[in-house]
Amino acid sequence: MRKTAPILPLVAALGAASSAFAEEDTAALCAEAEERYVEMFGAPSADAEGVVVVKMYKYNFCPAAITVPVGTTVRWANVDKRTSHSVKVPDEPESDRAFPEEVIEFTFLTEGDQDYLCGPHWETQKMIGMVTVVAK
């Protein structure tokens, strides 16, 4: 009788490898989004004064998760070439669509984890982000 290796450790290892590849892909995508931001706005997103910038690029938010103090304004910048996006935060109406080189801003006044999404792309493209708002 031939013995076979248990499948669960193999599945777990493949899942971990897949997750690592996904993280690398996301990091590369977000680096590309930052390059587009600099091309469009003339400076790195970290240099934007008074706001935290999240880039919207290829059906992703970059970064997808951020932590900010209460009272912070988040600026979503569309750095895609042809696609429009919107932002929907909890208990607020969905924003108008932002076309390439346009931005959407929202100031977070309530502590806690707040999922947000792109109205036209959250179901089909899983374009969802998270803002964790903490006390100052």
CSV table of N, CA and C in Angstrom, one decimal, residues 10 15-16 23 29 43 46 53 61 83 115 122 129 134:
chain,number,residue,atom,x,y,z
A,10,LEU,N,-0.2,20.9,2.3
A,10,LEU,CA,0.1,21.4,1.0
A,10,LEU,C,-0.8,22.5,0.5
A,15,GLY,N,-1.6,28.3,-0.3
A,15,GLY,CA,-2.4,29.5,0.0
A,15,GLY,C,-1.4,30.6,0.5
A,16,ALA,N,-0.4,30.2,1.3
A,16,ALA,CA,0.5,31.2,1.8
A,16,ALA,C,1.4,31.8,0.7
A,23,GLU,N,0.5,40.0,-2.3
A,23,GLU,CA,1.1,41.2,-1.7
A,23,GLU,C,2.1,41.8,-2.6
A,29,LEU,N,1.7,47.3,-8.0
A,29,LEU,CA,0.6,48.1,-8.5
A,29,LEU,C,0.6,49.4,-7.9
A,43,ALA,N,4.3,66.0,-7.7
A,43,ALA,CA,5.0,65.8,-6.5
A,43,ALA,C,4.5,64.4,-5.9
A,46,ALA,N,2.9,61.8,-0.6
A,46,ALA,CA,3.2,62.1,0.8
A,46,ALA,C,3.4,63.6,1.0
A,53,VAL,N,-3.4,60.9,1.1
A,53,VAL,CA,-3.8,60.6,-0.2
A,53,VAL,C,-3.9,59.1,-0.4
A,61,PHE,N,-7.5,50.6,-4.5
A,61,PHE,CA,-7.2,51.7,-3.7
A,61,PHE,C,-5.8,51.5,-3.2
A,83,THR,N,-10.6,55.3,-16.6
A,83,THR,CA,-11.7,54.8,-15.8
A,83,THR,C,-12.1,55.9,-14.7
A,115,ASP,N,-15.1,50.8,6.5
A,115,ASP,CA,-15.0,50.3,5.1
A,115,ASP,C,-15.5,51.4,4.2
A,122,TRP,N,-17.1,48.0,-6.7
A,122,TRP,CA,-16.9,47.2,-5.5
A,122,TRP,C,-17.4,45.8,-5.7
A,129,GLY,N,-11.9,49.6,0.4
A,129,GLY,CA,-10.8,50.0,1.2
A,129,GLY,C,-11.2,50.1,2.7
A,134,VAL,N,-8.6,56.9,14.5
A,134,VAL,CA,-8.2,56.8,15.9
A,134,VAL,C,-8.3,58.2,16.6
